[in-house]
XYZ file of C-alpha atoms in Angstrom:
341
model
C 0.170 41.813 34.466
C -0.992 39.363 36.861
C -2.384 36.017 35.182
C -2.422 33.894 38.282
C -6.259 33.906 38.001
C -6.083 31.709 34.811
C -4.710 28.755 36.796
C -2.755 27.114 34.167
C -3.871 24.788 31.343
C -6.291 22.161 31.968
C -4.652 18.852 33.237
C -4.383 16.137 30.619
C -4.568 12.681 30.318
C -2.521 10.786 27.598
C -3.283 7.943 25.139
C -0.384 6.740 23.377
C -1.113 5.904 19.536
C 1.273 3.719 17.560
C 0.312 4.217 13.801
C 1.690 3.011 10.607
C 4.216 5.103 8.778
C 1.639 6.116 6.253
C -1.250 6.869 8.699
C -2.790 10.236 7.489
C -5.967 10.851 9.642
C -4.433 12.216 13.045
C -7.190 14.878 13.094
C -9.990 12.245 12.630
C -8.712 10.248 15.925
C -8.686 13.617 17.675
C -12.466 13.946 17.188
C -13.546 11.014 19.240
C -11.459 12.415 22.229
C -12.817 14.529 25.074
C -11.246 17.961 25.971
C -9.160 16.445 28.967
C -7.435 13.806 27.107
C -4.390 14.130 24.692
C -3.313 11.719 22.054
C 0.536 11.144 21.668
C 1.267 9.717 18.230
C 4.323 7.864 16.999
C 4.841 6.160 13.635
C 6.319 2.862 12.513
C 9.559 3.081 10.549
C 9.013 3.669 6.604
C 9.328 0.586 4.599
C 8.932 0.834 0.631
C 5.880 -1.585 0.449
C 2.398 -0.839 -0.456
C -0.660 -1.783 1.413
C -0.675 -5.681 1.479
C -0.421 -8.529 3.739
C 3.402 -8.243 3.522
C 3.148 -4.359 4.769
C 0.550 -5.670 7.618
C 3.261 -8.105 8.789
C 6.253 -5.555 8.576
C 4.427 -2.784 10.579
C 3.323 -5.171 13.190
C 6.423 -6.905 14.258
C 7.025 -7.082 18.049
C 10.205 -5.359 17.887
C 8.905 -2.401 15.938
C 5.962 -2.154 18.473
C 8.364 -2.498 21.352
C 10.365 0.566 20.141
C 7.367 2.637 19.471
C 5.787 2.087 22.772
C 9.108 2.727 24.531
C 9.201 6.028 22.788
C 5.689 6.839 23.982
C 6.576 6.176 27.745
C 8.583 9.452 27.696
C 5.088 11.172 27.826
C 3.627 8.809 30.289
C 0.344 7.740 28.389
C -2.143 5.798 30.715
C -2.830 3.453 27.823
C -1.453 2.708 24.439
C -3.085 1.601 21.298
C -1.918 0.082 17.981
C -4.072 1.913 15.173
C -3.725 -0.392 12.502
C -6.554 -3.066 11.458
C -4.724 -5.157 8.983
C -1.438 -5.185 11.100
C -3.376 -6.458 14.049
C -5.450 -9.150 12.428
C -3.024 -10.428 9.830
C -1.621 -13.108 12.557
C -5.160 -14.144 13.713
C -6.252 -14.098 17.163
C -3.340 -15.471 18.799
C -1.194 -13.067 16.789
C -3.347 -10.086 17.987
C -3.259 -11.253 21.647
C 0.612 -11.521 21.184
C 0.932 -8.216 19.910
C -1.170 -6.640 22.692
C 0.937 -8.507 25.290
C 4.130 -7.212 23.981
C 2.805 -3.442 23.955
C 1.922 -4.023 27.477
C 5.272 -5.291 28.569
C 7.021 -2.578 26.677
C 4.973 0.252 28.238
C 3.726 -1.369 31.522
C 0.180 0.135 30.800
C -2.946 -1.190 29.295
C -2.865 -1.753 25.519
C -5.255 -2.422 22.780
C -5.088 -3.086 19.118
C -7.600 -1.997 16.462
C -8.576 -5.650 15.699
C -8.886 -6.493 19.504
C -10.994 -3.445 20.017
C -13.295 -4.403 17.087
C -13.955 -7.726 18.856
C -14.676 -5.754 21.945
C -17.008 -3.596 19.972
C -18.973 -6.369 18.552
C -19.371 -7.953 22.033
C -20.594 -4.654 23.423
C -23.164 -4.413 20.691
C -24.184 -8.090 21.025
C -23.510 -8.585 17.325
C -22.348 -11.986 15.485
C -23.395 -11.361 11.967
C -21.155 -8.622 10.410
C -21.118 -6.844 7.063
C -17.772 -5.729 6.143
C -16.330 -2.634 4.020
C -12.659 -2.302 3.240
C -10.445 -0.332 0.987
C -8.055 -3.491 0.762
C -7.158 -5.949 -1.797
C -9.057 -9.169 -1.853
C -6.292 -11.039 -0.037
C -6.225 -8.579 2.851
C -9.956 -8.434 2.883
C -10.031 -12.250 3.040
C -7.701 -12.162 6.061
C -9.908 -9.937 7.925
C -13.085 -12.244 7.166
C -10.627 -15.225 8.634
C -9.935 -13.209 11.551
C -13.768 -12.375 12.268
C -14.739 -16.095 11.789
C -12.034 -17.376 13.987
C -13.693 -15.198 16.499
C -17.004 -16.805 16.028
C -18.578 -14.276 13.714
C -20.557 -14.706 10.609
C -19.540 -12.403 7.640
C -22.846 -11.810 5.793
C -21.424 -9.406 2.923
C -18.514 -7.526 1.826
C -17.492 -4.748 -0.239
C -13.902 -3.501 -1.117
C -11.845 -1.344 -3.203
C -8.832 -3.005 -4.118
C -6.442 -0.187 -3.054
C -2.727 -0.249 -2.124
C -2.074 3.326 -1.556
C -3.743 6.687 -1.026
C -6.574 5.454 1.113
C -6.913 8.370 3.147
C -8.020 10.200 -0.077
C -11.133 8.180 -0.481
C -14.310 10.247 -0.290
C -17.271 9.712 1.979
C -19.576 9.067 -1.070
C -17.422 5.856 -1.999
C -17.436 4.655 1.615
C -21.567 4.925 1.387
C -21.550 3.177 -1.916
C -19.528 0.330 -0.496
C -21.819 0.212 2.620
C -24.914 -0.082 0.632
C -23.420 -2.874 -1.412
C -22.105 -4.734 1.585
C -25.382 -4.846 3.861
C -27.035 -8.217 2.781
C -28.496 -10.971 4.542
C -29.516 -9.111 7.688
C -26.258 -8.285 9.500
C -26.305 -7.069 13.100
C -23.729 -4.611 12.382
C -21.431 -2.722 9.580
C -17.939 -2.780 10.104
C -15.706 -0.126 7.987
C -12.185 -1.482 8.229
C -8.765 0.295 7.994
C -7.697 3.168 10.172
C -6.733 5.162 7.076
C -10.121 5.278 5.703
C -12.053 8.457 6.845
C -15.318 7.601 8.535
C -16.099 10.070 11.387
C -18.982 11.919 9.883
C -20.560 9.172 7.791
C -21.220 7.000 10.747
C -24.460 8.443 12.104
C -25.689 9.080 8.592
C -25.399 5.331 7.666
C -26.865 4.179 10.885
C -29.803 6.417 10.134
C -30.146 4.953 6.681
C -29.312 1.244 7.109
C -31.004 1.135 10.620
C -28.217 -0.738 12.389
C -24.904 -0.106 14.294
C -22.008 1.006 12.072
C -18.527 0.834 13.658
C -15.185 1.865 12.003
C -11.569 1.090 12.787
C -10.748 4.495 14.239
C -13.913 4.594 16.195
C -13.527 1.211 17.897
C -9.690 1.904 18.660
C -10.445 5.337 20.338
C -13.332 3.673 22.162
C -11.583 1.001 23.560
C -8.356 2.890 24.294
C -10.471 5.503 26.343
C -12.385 2.895 28.268
C -9.140 1.646 29.462
C -8.659 4.817 31.307
C -12.151 5.349 32.547
C -12.998 7.832 29.908
C -15.938 8.006 27.122
C -15.236 8.548 23.516
C -17.303 11.409 22.236
C -19.181 11.431 18.807
C -22.561 12.664 17.334
C -25.131 10.157 17.790
C -23.189 6.978 17.226
C -24.564 3.619 18.434
C -21.443 2.200 19.922
C -20.720 5.426 21.935
C -24.277 6.309 22.915
C -26.664 3.754 24.300
C -29.504 6.465 23.407
C -28.629 6.036 19.700
C -29.030 2.262 19.932
C -32.720 2.841 20.807
C -33.088 5.026 17.834
C -32.831 4.183 14.230
C -29.695 1.774 14.632
C -31.556 -0.107 16.966
C -34.370 -0.809 14.559
C -34.776 -3.976 12.481
C -33.036 -3.656 9.020
C -35.584 -2.451 6.499
C -36.892 -5.596 4.495
C -36.414 -6.282 0.895
C -32.954 -4.881 0.546
C -31.768 -5.685 -2.924
C -28.614 -7.902 -2.374
C -25.427 -6.880 -3.714
C -21.822 -7.910 -2.598
C -18.296 -6.735 -2.954
C -16.829 -4.521 -5.553
C -13.761 -6.084 -7.204
C -10.187 -4.982 -7.346
C -9.722 -1.556 -8.312
C -6.592 0.437 -9.601
C -4.596 2.325 -7.092
C -6.705 5.265 -5.829
C -5.695 8.714 -7.087
C -7.361 11.821 -5.853
C -10.423 12.633 -7.602
C -10.578 9.209 -9.198
C -13.594 6.755 -9.226
C -13.219 3.334 -8.139
C -11.407 2.390 -11.237
C -12.212 -0.641 -13.420
C -13.565 -3.782 -11.908
C -13.096 -7.396 -12.865
C -16.361 -9.182 -12.898
C -16.886 -12.878 -12.890
C -16.853 -14.086 -16.560
C -13.839 -12.181 -17.583
C -14.848 -9.000 -19.181
C -14.295 -5.444 -17.628
C -17.317 -3.627 -15.901
C -17.070 0.053 -15.621
C -18.072 1.677 -12.287
C -21.366 3.617 -13.012
C -19.532 7.162 -12.524
C -16.821 6.360 -15.071
C -17.041 7.787 -18.324
C -18.704 5.235 -20.603
C -20.039 3.351 -17.667
C -23.736 2.258 -16.859
C -24.602 5.891 -15.691
C -23.836 7.275 -19.072
C -26.160 4.863 -20.705
C -29.344 5.566 -18.964
C -28.823 3.211 -15.953
C -29.304 4.739 -12.511
C -26.103 5.648 -10.659
C -25.355 4.042 -7.510
C -26.661 5.962 -4.157
C -23.977 8.537 -3.325
C -23.349 11.209 -1.153
C -24.167 14.783 -2.585
C -20.528 15.877 -1.758
C -17.454 14.327 -0.459
C -15.490 14.986 2.714
C -18.314 16.068 4.815
C -17.448 17.621 8.121
C -19.330 18.373 11.307
C -22.103 15.881 10.528
C -23.510 17.366 7.317
C -26.477 15.363 6.026
C -26.225 12.711 3.220
C -28.292 13.463 0.030
C -28.816 10.257 -1.644
C -30.052 9.624 -5.069
C -33.462 8.151 -5.045
C -32.376 5.336 -7.026
C -32.534 1.371 -6.575
C -29.468 -0.761 -5.796
C -28.125 -2.589 -8.748
C -28.957 -6.422 -9.028
C -26.707 -8.911 -7.521
C -24.446 -11.104 -9.369
C -23.281 -14.766 -8.516
C -20.859 -15.219 -5.884
C -17.188 -16.671 -6.487
C -16.865 -18.242 -3.281
C -14.559 -15.635 -2.003
C -15.598 -11.993 -3.017
C -19.324 -12.009 -3.479
C -21.122 -10.169 -6.459
C -19.761 -7.536 -8.775
C -21.823 -4.346 -9.931
C -23.363 -5.005 -13.352
C -21.657 -3.818 -16.539
């Protein structure tokens, strides 16, 4: 049978991705990639350390990155990206720039890190006031804020989960809850940190609700990596990727009179099907998440706005409860307010 008319597979251009050993969202990265681009992923060596500042330093050592990029050169990528937010901001701006230089030296192609891509995205959106959502512990979240402030950004609010493992299992409804809690004091943009936190489908929904650009770690990484090879990232109505989206809901001023609410406090390590876990509020007593048994939702208080279902695919709509945000609590100087008990 003559199959010469098929002409062979479509020519592909490559992006090399260095990811931490516990990275679990390969498929999410692919969703931002056009059909004529292939991703070539490699992972850093396993180390028996949970998500923390120590782990961020271990997976971002120059020798580790050098070996990973060398392995990727075998398939001739046009650019390489380090897909790890904490690993690329833990050393501050100087550390991030040194990492990028080390990768470029090893691969002899343009390189980008997630945290470097974050600053490029904020510049693209002309944003200086940033609300931050993370799955991290307080210390790692603090380090992200330090990195942003060093770059001249103002962090207007934050929300974090306090997780040290299983971050990829966090459902979209929890990401949305954190986003609503973090958006205080009129930020220009919301940033959802951590390449191991699922965000693809929730971005356009949050932009429509919050009326501001929403960017995430994986999104900015792929956007910046593809830009370096003259390609555009793809995604459904996301302000960073589509100038038309910036003239839609994401370009509008934030709705007035948002009820202020800042960061959720530390949580127990996340397990599949588990809620946030107990939070330690200011004052010493334990406050339960509203979805926990015995929490405020069991005593007549309204639940936090949430998605109707977790793990949405293909841009399904969010169905939020029509309930007010919980009132704010006093700030502790480092984490913001806790949800009420």
